[in-house]
mmCIF file of C-alpha atoms and ligand atoms in Angstrom:
data_model
loop_
_atom_site.group_PDB
_atom_site.id
_atom_site.type_symbol
_atom_site.label_atom_id
_atom_site.label_comp_id
_atom_site.label_asym_id
_atom_site.label_seq_id
_atom_site.Cartn_x
_atom_site.Cartn_y
_atom_site.Cartn_z
ATOM 1 C CA MET A 1 -2.646 9.474 4.642
ATOM 2 C CA HIS A 2 -4.892 6.896 3.446
ATOM 3 C CA TYR A 3 -3.321 4.214 1.112
ATOM 4 C CA SER A 4 -6.080 5.132 -1.491
ATOM 5 C CA HIS A 5 -5.504 8.632 -1.064
ATOM 6 C CA ILE A 6 -1.642 7.666 -1.983
ATOM 7 C CA ILE A 7 -2.354 5.283 -4.613
ATOM 8 C CA ASN A 8 -4.926 7.189 -6.469
ATOM 9 C CA GLU A 9 -4.081 10.746 -5.907
ATOM 10 C CA LEU A 10 -1.065 11.843 -4.326
ATOM 11 C CA ALA A 11 1.604 13.180 -7.114
ATOM 12 C CA GLU A 12 -0.930 13.107 -9.988
ATOM 13 C CA ASP A 13 0.006 16.852 -11.134
ATOM 14 C CA ARG A 14 -2.561 16.276 -14.432
ATOM 15 C CA GLU A 15 -2.732 19.729 -15.570
ATOM 16 C CA ARG A 16 1.243 19.180 -16.476
ATOM 17 C CA TYR A 17 0.397 16.328 -18.875
ATOM 18 C CA PHE A 18 -3.268 17.638 -20.948
ATOM 19 C CA ASN A 19 -5.206 16.031 -18.006
ATOM 20 C CA ALA A 20 -4.214 12.569 -19.247
ATOM 21 C CA VAL A 21 -5.722 10.269 -16.176
ATOM 22 C CA SER A 22 -2.937 7.828 -16.804
ATOM 23 C CA PRO A 23 0.643 9.647 -16.496
ATOM 24 C CA PRO A 24 2.898 9.618 -19.831
ATOM 25 C CA ILE A 25 5.914 7.981 -19.945
ATOM 26 C CA VAL A 26 8.582 10.581 -20.334
ATOM 27 C CA GLN A 27 10.862 7.732 -22.244
ATOM 28 C CA THR A 28 13.154 10.438 -23.154
ATOM 29 C CA SER A 29 17.415 10.321 -21.886
ATOM 30 C CA ASN A 30 18.386 13.763 -21.463
ATOM 31 C CA PHE A 31 16.631 17.432 -20.457
ATOM 32 C CA VAL A 32 17.064 20.765 -22.285
ATOM 33 C CA PHE A 33 18.484 23.402 -20.217
ATOM 34 C CA ASN A 34 18.133 27.264 -20.794
ATOM 35 C CA ASP A 35 20.919 28.554 -19.476
ATOM 36 C CA PHE A 36 24.318 27.488 -18.124
ATOM 37 C CA ALA A 37 23.802 28.634 -14.516
ATOM 38 C CA SER A 38 20.853 25.763 -14.471
ATOM 39 C CA LEU A 39 22.764 23.463 -16.837
ATOM 40 C CA ARG A 40 25.401 24.153 -13.525
ATOM 41 C CA ALA A 41 23.230 23.490 -10.583
ATOM 42 C CA ALA A 42 22.012 20.715 -12.376
ATOM 43 C CA PHE A 43 25.391 19.106 -12.157
ATOM 44 C CA ASP A 44 25.827 20.138 -8.352
ATOM 45 C CA ASP A 45 22.748 18.426 -7.156
ATOM 46 C CA GLU A 46 21.177 16.055 -9.755
ATOM 47 C CA MET A 47 18.868 14.613 -7.307
ATOM 48 C CA SER A 48 16.756 18.003 -7.350
ATOM 49 C CA THR A 49 16.621 18.247 -11.477
ATOM 50 C CA TYR A 50 15.688 16.566 -14.505
ATOM 51 C CA LEU A 51 19.413 16.357 -16.229
ATOM 52 C CA TYR A 52 19.434 12.877 -17.428
ATOM 53 C CA SER A 53 17.250 9.813 -16.814
ATOM 54 C CA ARG A 54 20.352 7.518 -15.373
ATOM 55 C CA GLY A 55 19.097 9.996 -12.224
ATOM 56 C CA VAL A 56 15.617 11.144 -12.025
ATOM 57 C CA ASN A 57 12.639 11.187 -14.302
ATOM 58 C CA PRO A 58 9.262 12.545 -14.047
ATOM 59 C CA THR A 59 7.607 9.175 -14.656
ATOM 60 C CA VAL A 60 9.714 7.388 -12.138
ATOM 61 C CA ASP A 61 9.042 10.265 -9.854
ATOM 62 C CA ILE A 62 5.351 9.722 -9.338
ATOM 63 C CA LEU A 63 6.270 6.758 -8.040
ATOM 64 C CA ARG A 64 9.084 7.612 -5.951
ATOM 65 C CA GLN A 65 6.553 10.049 -3.819
ATOM 66 C CA LYS A 66 3.744 7.137 -3.781
ATOM 67 C CA LEU A 67 6.396 4.385 -2.756
ATOM 68 C CA ALA A 68 7.654 6.495 -0.035
ATOM 69 C CA ALA A 69 4.383 7.816 1.246
ATOM 70 C CA LEU A 70 3.506 3.938 1.406
ATOM 71 C CA ASP A 71 6.451 3.539 4.019
ATOM 72 C CA GLU A 72 5.933 6.636 5.680
ATOM 73 C CA ALA A 73 9.500 7.522 5.010
ATOM 74 C CA GLU A 74 10.964 10.969 3.857
ATOM 75 C CA ASP A 75 12.482 9.591 0.652
ATOM 76 C CA CYS A 76 12.395 6.761 -2.327
ATOM 77 C CA LEU A 77 14.242 5.153 -4.550
ATOM 78 C CA VAL A 78 13.289 3.365 -7.480
ATOM 79 C CA LEU A 79 15.690 1.024 -8.935
ATOM 80 C CA ASN A 80 15.715 -1.931 -11.497
ATOM 81 C CA SER A 81 15.905 -4.451 -9.149
ATOM 82 C CA GLY A 82 15.025 -5.935 -5.725
ATOM 83 C CA ALA A 83 19.244 -6.920 -5.724
ATOM 84 C CA SER A 84 20.193 -3.150 -7.104
ATOM 85 C CA ALA A 85 18.392 -1.926 -3.545
ATOM 86 C CA ILE A 86 20.124 -4.380 -1.463
ATOM 87 C CA PHE A 87 23.410 -3.732 -2.726
ATOM 88 C CA CYS A 88 23.164 0.071 -2.932
ATOM 89 C CA ALA A 89 21.258 0.176 0.424
ATOM 90 C CA VAL A 90 24.519 -2.190 1.883
ATOM 91 C CA MET A 91 27.382 -0.491 -0.414
ATOM 92 C CA SER A 92 25.957 2.781 1.091
ATOM 93 C CA ASN A 93 27.088 2.070 4.795
ATOM 94 C CA VAL A 94 30.261 0.165 4.914
ATOM 95 C CA GLN A 95 33.954 0.746 3.790
ATOM 96 C CA ALA A 96 37.007 -0.867 4.105
ATOM 97 C CA GLY A 97 37.546 -3.003 7.934
ATOM 98 C CA ASP A 98 33.924 -2.718 8.625
ATOM 99 C CA HIS A 99 31.847 -5.993 9.910
ATOM 100 C CA ILE A 100 28.006 -6.714 8.861
ATOM 101 C CA VAL A 101 25.141 -8.588 11.215
ATOM 102 C CA SER A 102 22.964 -10.285 9.002
ATOM 103 C CA VAL A 103 20.053 -12.781 9.883
ATOM 104 C CA HIS A 104 21.111 -16.304 8.427
ATOM 105 C CA LYS A 105 19.693 -17.684 5.202
ATOM 106 C CA PRO A 106 19.204 -13.861 3.919
ATOM 107 C CA TYR A 107 17.842 -13.903 0.549
ATOM 108 C CA THR A 108 20.068 -14.949 -1.650
ATOM 109 C CA TRP A 109 21.334 -12.112 -3.434
ATOM 110 C CA ALA A 110 22.161 -11.059 -0.321
ATOM 111 C CA TRP A 111 24.359 -13.299 1.190
ATOM 112 C CA LYS A 112 25.984 -13.302 -2.172
ATOM 113 C CA LEU A 113 27.127 -9.724 -1.465
ATOM 114 C CA PHE A 114 28.075 -10.590 2.135
ATOM 115 C CA ASP A 115 29.825 -14.176 1.047
ATOM 116 C CA ASN A 116 31.808 -13.002 -2.232
ATOM 117 C CA ILE A 117 31.970 -9.340 -3.094
ATOM 118 C CA LEU A 118 32.501 -7.498 0.528
ATOM 119 C CA PRO A 119 35.262 -9.893 1.857
ATOM 120 C CA ARG A 120 37.624 -8.506 -1.347
ATOM 121 C CA TYR A 121 36.583 -5.143 0.269
ATOM 122 C CA ASN A 122 37.704 -6.298 3.735
ATOM 123 C CA VAL A 123 34.328 -6.074 5.164
ATOM 124 C CA ALA A 124 32.997 -9.386 6.785
ATOM 125 C CA THR A 125 29.536 -10.587 7.932
ATOM 126 C CA THR A 126 28.484 -12.694 10.969
ATOM 127 C CA TYR A 127 25.104 -14.467 10.426
ATOM 128 C CA VAL A 128 22.766 -15.408 13.263
ATOM 129 C CA ASP A 129 19.343 -16.704 14.062
ATOM 130 C CA GLY A 130 17.079 -13.550 14.032
ATOM 131 C CA THR A 131 14.657 -15.163 15.917
ATOM 132 C CA MET A 132 15.894 -14.255 19.610
ATOM 133 C CA ILE A 133 17.415 -10.648 19.993
ATOM 134 C CA GLU A 134 19.866 -12.021 22.325
ATOM 135 C CA ASN A 135 21.924 -13.112 18.910
ATOM 136 C CA PHE A 136 22.286 -9.742 17.416
ATOM 137 C CA GLU A 137 23.408 -8.540 20.479
ATOM 138 C CA ALA A 138 26.368 -11.463 20.891
ATOM 139 C CA ALA A 139 27.137 -10.821 17.268
ATOM 140 C CA LEU A 140 28.158 -7.215 17.363
ATOM 141 C CA GLN A 141 31.669 -6.034 17.302
ATOM 142 C CA PRO A 142 33.328 -2.731 17.756
ATOM 143 C CA ASN A 143 33.404 -2.038 13.906
ATOM 144 C CA THR A 144 29.629 -3.700 13.471
ATOM 145 C CA LYS A 145 28.144 -0.822 10.952
ATOM 146 C CA VAL A 146 25.224 -2.862 9.145
ATOM 147 C CA ILE A 147 22.223 -4.841 10.734
ATOM 148 C CA TYR A 148 20.693 -6.507 8.331
ATOM 149 C CA LEU A 149 17.164 -7.938 8.180
ATOM 150 C CA GLU A 150 14.792 -9.932 6.495
ATOM 151 C CA SER A 151 11.382 -10.273 8.470
ATOM 152 C CA PRO A 152 9.762 -12.440 7.343
ATOM 153 C CA ASN A 153 12.057 -14.347 5.148
ATOM 154 C CA THR A 154 10.213 -16.479 2.350
ATOM 155 C CA LEU A 155 10.466 -19.489 2.844
ATOM 156 C CA THR A 156 10.283 -20.489 6.949
ATOM 157 C CA PHE A 157 8.651 -16.928 7.518
ATOM 158 C CA ASP A 158 11.370 -16.406 10.300
ATOM 159 C CA LEU A 159 10.739 -13.049 11.952
ATOM 160 C CA GLN A 160 12.972 -10.397 13.653
ATOM 161 C CA ASP A 161 11.536 -7.994 16.798
ATOM 162 C CA LEU A 162 12.066 -4.577 14.606
ATOM 163 C CA GLU A 163 11.338 -2.601 17.202
ATOM 164 C CA ALA A 164 14.251 -4.467 19.785
ATOM 165 C CA VAL A 165 16.537 -4.607 16.825
ATOM 166 C CA ALA A 166 16.117 -1.258 15.804
ATOM 167 C CA GLN A 167 16.631 0.158 19.445
ATOM 168 C CA LEU A 168 20.029 -2.228 20.072
ATOM 169 C CA ALA A 169 21.512 -0.442 16.495
ATOM 170 C CA LYS A 170 20.327 2.955 17.461
ATOM 171 C CA SER A 171 22.181 2.947 20.912
ATOM 172 C CA ARG A 172 25.463 1.388 19.072
ATOM 173 C CA GLY A 173 25.345 4.163 16.016
ATOM 174 C CA ILE A 174 24.615 0.979 13.746
ATOM 175 C CA VAL A 175 22.529 1.035 10.755
ATOM 176 C CA THR A 176 19.127 -1.243 10.161
ATOM 177 C CA VAL A 177 18.368 -2.423 6.640
ATOM 178 C CA ILE A 178 15.438 -4.644 6.264
ATOM 179 C CA ASP A 179 13.999 -6.684 3.163
ATOM 180 C CA ASN A 180 10.607 -5.911 3.614
ATOM 181 C CA SER A 181 9.450 -7.930 0.068
ATOM 182 C CA TYR A 182 7.044 -10.695 2.124
ATOM 183 C CA CYS A 183 4.960 -7.974 3.483
ATOM 184 C CA SER A 184 4.971 -4.934 0.856
ATOM 185 C CA PRO A 185 3.993 -1.857 2.052
ATOM 186 C CA LEU A 186 0.876 -2.429 3.228
ATOM 187 C CA PHE A 187 1.340 -5.503 5.339
ATOM 188 C CA GLN A 188 4.887 -3.580 7.417
ATOM 189 C CA LYS A 189 5.952 -0.688 8.002
ATOM 190 C CA PRO A 190 9.546 -0.965 9.523
ATOM 191 C CA HIS A 191 10.119 2.313 9.732
ATOM 192 C CA ARG A 192 7.400 2.575 12.437
ATOM 193 C CA PHE A 193 9.271 0.436 14.336
ATOM 194 C CA GLY A 194 13.005 2.516 13.789
ATOM 195 C CA ILE A 195 14.190 0.493 11.163
ATOM 196 C CA ASP A 196 16.600 3.211 8.692
ATOM 197 C CA LEU A 197 16.798 1.438 5.657
ATOM 198 C CA CYS A 198 13.472 -0.787 4.309
ATOM 199 C CA LEU A 199 13.339 -2.175 0.373
ATOM 200 C CA GLN A 200 11.603 -4.642 -1.259
ATOM 201 C CA SER A 201 11.568 -6.435 -4.637
ATOM 202 C CA ALA A 202 9.013 -4.532 -6.761
ATOM 203 C CA THR A 203 8.919 -7.151 -9.042
ATOM 204 C CA LYS A 204 6.636 -9.178 -6.941
ATOM 205 C CA TYR A 205 3.860 -7.148 -5.434
ATOM 206 C CA ILE A 206 3.991 -3.542 -6.917
ATOM 207 C CA GLY A 207 4.648 -4.636 -10.123
ATOM 208 C CA GLY A 208 2.175 -7.944 -9.607
ATOM 209 C CA HIS A 209 1.764 -9.180 -12.779
ATOM 210 C CA SER A 210 5.167 -10.866 -13.700
ATOM 211 C CA ASP A 211 6.294 -8.681 -16.540
ATOM 212 C CA THR A 212 8.595 -6.262 -14.324
ATOM 213 C CA VAL A 213 11.652 -6.786 -12.604
ATOM 214 C CA ALA A 214 12.610 -3.397 -10.157
ATOM 215 C CA GLY A 215 13.023 -2.470 -6.399
ATOM 216 C CA VAL A 216 12.368 0.033 -3.922
ATOM 217 C CA LEU A 217 14.265 1.637 -1.153
ATOM 218 C CA THR A 218 12.759 4.146 1.559
ATOM 219 C CA GLY A 219 14.344 6.016 4.346
ATOM 220 C CA SER A 220 15.646 9.622 5.385
ATOM 221 C CA LYS A 221 16.218 12.409 2.988
ATOM 222 C CA ALA A 222 20.001 12.109 4.048
ATOM 223 C CA MET A 223 20.269 8.334 3.718
ATOM 224 C CA ILE A 224 18.636 8.389 0.000
ATOM 225 C CA LYS A 225 20.194 10.835 -1.288
ATOM 226 C CA GLN A 226 23.941 9.957 -0.566
ATOM 227 C CA ILE A 227 22.749 6.473 -1.865
ATOM 228 C CA PHE A 228 21.556 8.487 -4.824
ATOM 229 C CA ASP A 229 24.755 10.550 -5.284
ATOM 230 C CA ARG A 230 27.279 7.407 -4.644
ATOM 231 C CA GLU A 231 26.002 3.905 -5.417
ATOM 232 C CA ALA A 232 22.891 4.417 -7.200
ATOM 233 C CA LEU A 233 24.142 7.021 -9.636
ATOM 234 C CA ASN A 234 27.620 4.963 -10.113
ATOM 235 C CA THR A 235 26.144 1.966 -10.835
ATOM 236 C CA GLY A 236 23.168 2.748 -12.721
ATOM 237 C CA ALA A 237 20.491 0.780 -11.326
ATOM 238 C CA PHE A 238 17.463 3.560 -11.705
ATOM 239 C CA VAL A 239 14.402 1.520 -12.634
ATOM 240 C CA SER A 240 13.393 2.774 -16.509
ATOM 241 C CA PRO A 241 10.571 5.073 -17.563
ATOM 242 C CA PHE A 242 8.700 2.452 -18.878
ATOM 243 C CA ASN A 243 9.337 -0.050 -16.193
ATOM 244 C CA GLY A 244 8.490 2.596 -13.344
ATOM 245 C CA TRP A 245 5.069 3.435 -15.567
ATOM 246 C CA LEU A 246 4.405 -0.511 -15.193
ATOM 247 C CA LEU A 247 4.951 -0.004 -11.694
ATOM 248 C CA LEU A 248 2.754 2.652 -11.638
ATOM 249 C CA ARG A 249 -0.175 0.579 -13.319
ATOM 250 C CA GLY A 250 0.952 -2.423 -10.894
ATOM 251 C CA LEU A 251 0.354 -0.365 -7.888
ATOM 252 C CA ARG A 252 -3.258 0.933 -8.201
ATOM 253 C CA THR A 253 -4.603 -2.203 -7.952
ATOM 254 C CA LEU A 254 -1.781 -3.651 -5.040
ATOM 255 C CA PRO A 255 -5.144 -3.637 -2.005
ATOM 256 C CA VAL A 256 -7.296 -5.636 -4.172
ATOM 257 C CA ARG A 257 -4.915 -8.009 -5.016
ATOM 258 C CA LEU A 258 -3.395 -8.240 -1.343
ATOM 259 C CA ARG A 259 -6.659 -8.663 -0.148
ATOM 260 C CA HIS A 260 -7.780 -11.305 -2.608
ATOM 261 C CA ILE A 261 -4.666 -13.236 -2.115
ATOM 262 C CA SER A 262 -4.286 -13.278 1.397
ATOM 263 C CA GLU A 263 -7.912 -14.487 2.117
ATOM 264 C CA SER A 264 -7.287 -17.322 -0.427
ATOM 265 C CA THR A 265 -3.825 -18.097 1.434
ATOM 266 C CA GLN A 266 -5.779 -18.208 4.735
ATOM 267 C CA LYS A 267 -8.149 -20.993 3.148
ATOM 268 C CA VAL A 268 -5.595 -22.816 1.579
ATOM 269 C CA VAL A 269 -3.321 -22.839 4.610
ATOM 270 C CA ALA A 270 -6.584 -24.322 6.790
ATOM 271 C CA PHE A 271 -7.040 -26.749 4.207
ATOM 272 C CA LEU A 272 -3.889 -28.350 4.105
ATOM 273 C CA LYS A 273 -3.159 -28.017 7.891
ATOM 274 C CA ASN A 274 -5.565 -31.514 8.194
ATOM 275 C CA HIS A 275 -3.694 -32.947 5.265
ATOM 276 C CA PRO A 276 -2.125 -36.698 6.335
ATOM 277 C CA ALA A 277 0.541 -36.226 3.239
ATOM 278 C CA ILE A 278 1.549 -33.059 5.135
ATOM 279 C CA GLU A 279 3.776 -32.914 8.457
ATOM 280 C CA ARG A 280 3.898 -29.122 8.786
ATOM 281 C CA VAL A 281 2.288 -25.879 7.140
ATOM 282 C CA TYR A 282 4.261 -22.657 7.625
ATOM 283 C CA PHE A 283 2.297 -19.583 7.299
ATOM 284 C CA PRO A 284 3.385 -16.822 10.252
ATOM 285 C CA LEU A 285 0.040 -15.441 11.020
ATOM 286 C CA ASP A 286 -1.128 -19.533 11.288
ATOM 287 C CA PRO A 287 -1.592 -20.042 15.169
ATOM 288 C CA ASP A 288 0.493 -22.224 15.360
ATOM 289 C CA PHE A 289 3.183 -20.788 14.045
ATOM 290 C CA PRO A 290 6.175 -20.242 16.670
ATOM 291 C CA GLN A 291 5.865 -16.518 15.972
ATOM 292 C CA TYR A 292 2.664 -15.963 15.898
ATOM 293 C CA GLU A 293 2.209 -13.166 18.513
ATOM 294 C CA LEU A 294 5.356 -11.425 17.468
ATOM 295 C CA ALA A 295 3.955 -11.395 13.870
ATOM 296 C CA LYS A 296 0.329 -10.027 14.766
ATOM 297 C CA LYS A 297 2.080 -7.206 16.707
ATOM 298 C CA GLN A 298 4.738 -5.944 13.347
ATOM 299 C CA MET A 299 2.280 -7.018 10.534
ATOM 300 C CA THR A 300 -1.282 -6.076 9.557
ATOM 301 C CA GLY A 301 -1.872 -9.170 6.766
ATOM 302 C CA ALA A 302 0.151 -12.106 5.584
ATOM 303 C CA CYS A 303 0.301 -12.926 1.780
ATOM 304 C CA GLY A 304 0.443 -15.611 -0.707
ATOM 305 C CA LEU A 305 3.493 -17.911 0.352
ATOM 306 C CA LEU A 306 2.969 -20.588 2.032
ATOM 307 C CA THR A 307 5.473 -23.785 2.793
ATOM 308 C CA ILE A 308 4.735 -27.342 3.340
ATOM 309 C CA ALA A 309 7.058 -29.753 4.742
ATOM 310 C CA LEU A 310 5.693 -33.278 2.680
ATOM 311 C CA ASN A 311 5.767 -36.616 4.625
ATOM 312 C CA VAL A 312 7.309 -38.375 1.608
ATOM 313 C CA THR A 313 10.853 -40.268 1.255
ATOM 314 C CA ARG A 314 12.117 -40.049 -2.065
ATOM 315 C CA TYR A 315 13.094 -37.276 -4.040
ATOM 316 C CA GLU A 316 10.877 -38.323 -6.474
ATOM 317 C CA GLN A 317 7.773 -38.738 -4.936
ATOM 318 C CA ILE A 318 8.044 -34.598 -4.665
ATOM 319 C CA GLU A 319 8.812 -33.699 -8.422
ATOM 320 C CA GLN A 320 5.812 -36.413 -9.092
ATOM 321 C CA PHE A 321 3.646 -33.817 -6.819
ATOM 322 C CA ALA A 322 5.222 -30.875 -8.906
ATOM 323 C CA LYS A 323 4.178 -32.712 -12.138
ATOM 324 C CA ASN A 324 0.597 -33.302 -10.721
ATOM 325 C CA LEU A 325 -0.349 -29.720 -9.987
ATOM 326 C CA LYS A 326 -2.115 -28.414 -13.284
ATOM 327 C CA HIS A 327 -2.490 -24.923 -12.032
ATOM 328 C CA PHE A 328 0.604 -24.396 -10.122
ATOM 329 C CA LEU A 329 3.503 -23.152 -12.431
ATOM 330 C CA LEU A 330 7.496 -24.497 -11.861
ATOM 331 C CA ALA A 331 9.026 -20.939 -11.368
ATOM 332 C CA VAL A 332 11.027 -18.721 -9.112
ATOM 333 C CA SER A 333 9.871 -15.781 -7.572
ATOM 334 C CA TRP A 334 6.265 -14.858 -6.320
ATOM 335 C CA GLY A 335 3.798 -11.830 -6.302
ATOM 336 C CA GLY A 336 2.074 -12.209 -9.710
ATOM 337 C CA HIS A 337 -1.064 -13.414 -10.615
ATOM 338 C CA GLU A 338 -0.043 -16.997 -10.951
ATOM 339 C CA SER A 339 0.009 -19.877 -8.294
ATOM 340 C CA LEU A 340 3.602 -21.115 -8.552
ATOM 341 C CA ILE A 341 5.191 -24.249 -6.825
ATOM 342 C CA MET A 342 9.047 -23.752 -5.603
ATOM 343 C CA PRO A 343 10.572 -27.324 -3.933
ATOM 344 C CA LYS A 344 13.649 -26.943 -2.026
ATOM 345 C CA CYS A 345 14.910 -30.005 -3.433
ATOM 346 C CA ALA A 346 15.013 -29.010 -6.520
ATOM 347 C CA GLY A 347 18.340 -27.176 -5.962
ATOM 348 C CA LEU A 348 19.604 -30.280 -5.111
ATOM 349 C CA ARG A 349 20.626 -33.235 -7.207
ATOM 350 C CA PRO A 350 18.343 -36.451 -6.468
ATOM 351 C CA ASP A 351 21.234 -38.462 -4.895
ATOM 352 C CA GLN A 352 21.511 -35.551 -2.615
ATOM 353 C CA PHE A 353 18.190 -35.998 -1.249
ATOM 354 C CA ASP A 354 17.693 -36.854 2.291
ATOM 355 C CA PRO A 355 14.367 -37.360 3.769
ATOM 356 C CA THR A 356 15.601 -36.895 7.371
ATOM 357 C CA ASP A 357 16.625 -33.194 6.962
ATOM 358 C CA ARG A 358 13.153 -31.993 7.098
ATOM 359 C CA GLU A 359 14.370 -28.959 4.913
ATOM 360 C CA HIS A 360 14.835 -31.059 1.744
ATOM 361 C CA ARG A 361 11.006 -32.334 2.001
ATOM 362 C CA LEU A 362 10.223 -28.351 2.127
ATOM 363 C CA VAL A 363 7.628 -26.917 -1.025
ATOM 364 C CA ARG A 364 6.930 -23.545 -1.153
ATOM 365 C CA LEU A 365 3.600 -22.366 -2.398
ATOM 366 C CA TYR A 366 2.805 -19.284 -4.314
ATOM 367 C CA ILE A 367 -1.510 -18.358 -3.777
ATOM 368 C CA GLY A 368 -2.247 -16.189 -7.181
ATOM 369 C CA LEU A 369 -5.509 -14.743 -8.238
ATOM 370 C CA GLU A 370 -6.811 -17.875 -9.553
ATOM 371 C CA GLU A 371 -10.218 -18.849 -7.588
ATOM 372 C CA VAL A 372 -9.450 -20.594 -4.626
ATOM 373 C CA GLU A 373 -11.724 -23.326 -5.114
ATOM 374 C CA TYR A 374 -9.820 -24.347 -8.466
ATOM 375 C CA LEU A 375 -6.141 -23.923 -6.801
ATOM 376 C CA MET A 376 -7.698 -26.172 -3.743
ATOM 377 C CA GLU A 377 -9.413 -28.915 -5.661
ATOM 378 C CA ASP A 378 -5.765 -29.222 -7.923
ATOM 379 C CA LEU A 379 -3.831 -29.572 -4.534
ATOM 380 C CA GLY A 380 -5.884 -32.149 -3.068
ATOM 381 C CA ARG A 381 -6.066 -34.150 -6.315
ATOM 382 C CA ALA A 382 -1.798 -33.857 -6.056
ATOM 383 C CA LEU A 383 -1.423 -34.675 -2.245
ATOM 384 C CA ASP A 384 -4.029 -37.553 -2.106
ATOM 385 C CA LYS A 385 -1.829 -39.217 -5.558
ATOM 386 C CA LEU A 386 1.422 -39.038 -3.025
HETATM 387 C C1 PLP B 1 12.771 -11.868 -5.184
HETATM 388 C C2 PLP B 1 13.376 -11.207 -4.260
HETATM 389 C C3 PLP B 1 14.069 -10.115 -3.757
HETATM 390 C C4 PLP B 1 15.403 -9.559 -4.962
HETATM 391 O O1 PLP B 1 14.467 -8.698 -5.965
HETATM 392 P P1 PLP B 1 14.490 -8.955 -7.605
HETATM 393 O O2 PLP B 1 13.498 -7.962 -7.880
HETATM 394 O O3 PLP B 1 14.653 -10.231 -7.763
HETATM 395 O O4 PLP B 1 15.938 -8.079 -7.392
HETATM 396 C C5 PLP B 1 14.974 -9.898 -2.311
HETATM 397 N N1 PLP B 1 14.260 -10.045 -1.757
HETATM 398 C C6 PLP B 1 13.376 -11.114 -1.767
HETATM 399 C C7 PLP B 1 12.706 -11.884 -0.081
HETATM 400 C C8 PLP B 1 13.000 -11.686 -2.852
HETATM 401 O O5 PLP B 1 11.580 -12.688 -2.937
#
């Protein structure tokens, strides 16, 4: 199915809503039944009927069908954050006494789930450097139930070999979960490699305008149904009709936004690679990237995130660099229209800064929708001042 069909035509049933081009926001909490029998049927299977908008909602359903198709998955849930997608995907597949193998340094709210919540229910996690398949194999235990991936991650863009991990997991009956936020469904289709559950923060590229927080989770009908009936209904984790509608609107322009952003980002990478104030540029589709070949195999594009290691010795220099940038906002998140800067050392106190630790000198940049010359001029000016 072509993505143009999915984004523009699939699941648009306009005769049901006055032939309106843009679907309505069905802003209702509950739905009416004509008789006891149909109400009882809804209680029995809430996922296949409109009963109450904590479950399924017609506006959100349009989005679910499109996002499932984009991921080439049987089914999809749209949740009220990427963090809740992580929570639901993992919780649905573990019970007391189980073990998880996760890539090291996963997204903050993944490791907080593994380190702060799951140990209270006797579920332990082992972290591995996911760049080598042997590390997964060595970490598996008889009670390992989930392998948690994030490929690429959003700081140093480390990848995992998805096909190899999926094969290993399948041979041991282990469920694989991937955070695919960086690539979005346009640039990587993890289910093609055999990954079971694929999630992304829709706050980033699906929304695309820095005005909505949401998450997407896709997988087989059976796995998604289990999550719907248990974790998602119980935590009330579904996206609201209004935010679902905003995501539908964002989705319409996903391909053009990503094309512009990825072209700009490659130009910025080429520009920064030769700058004397920069020790190293991290970008997965740069031929010098250590896992470039794997990136080319698994991903059809790279997005607007890149990281630079600055040649500096003092914390204040990085602080000043961020201040000198006029068009990059100091803010978390990414995927919107606006360019952003997130220095790693912003999470440290000045006295904790160690210039011999390269990680402290990492600065993540997000390239937004501005014209690339406008951004490069700004970057050049701030780097020259270093
Ligand atoms: C932002 C982000 C999340 C979490 O998504 P929210 O929508 O903010 O809850 C998860 N993983 C990655 C890689 C992210 O960048």
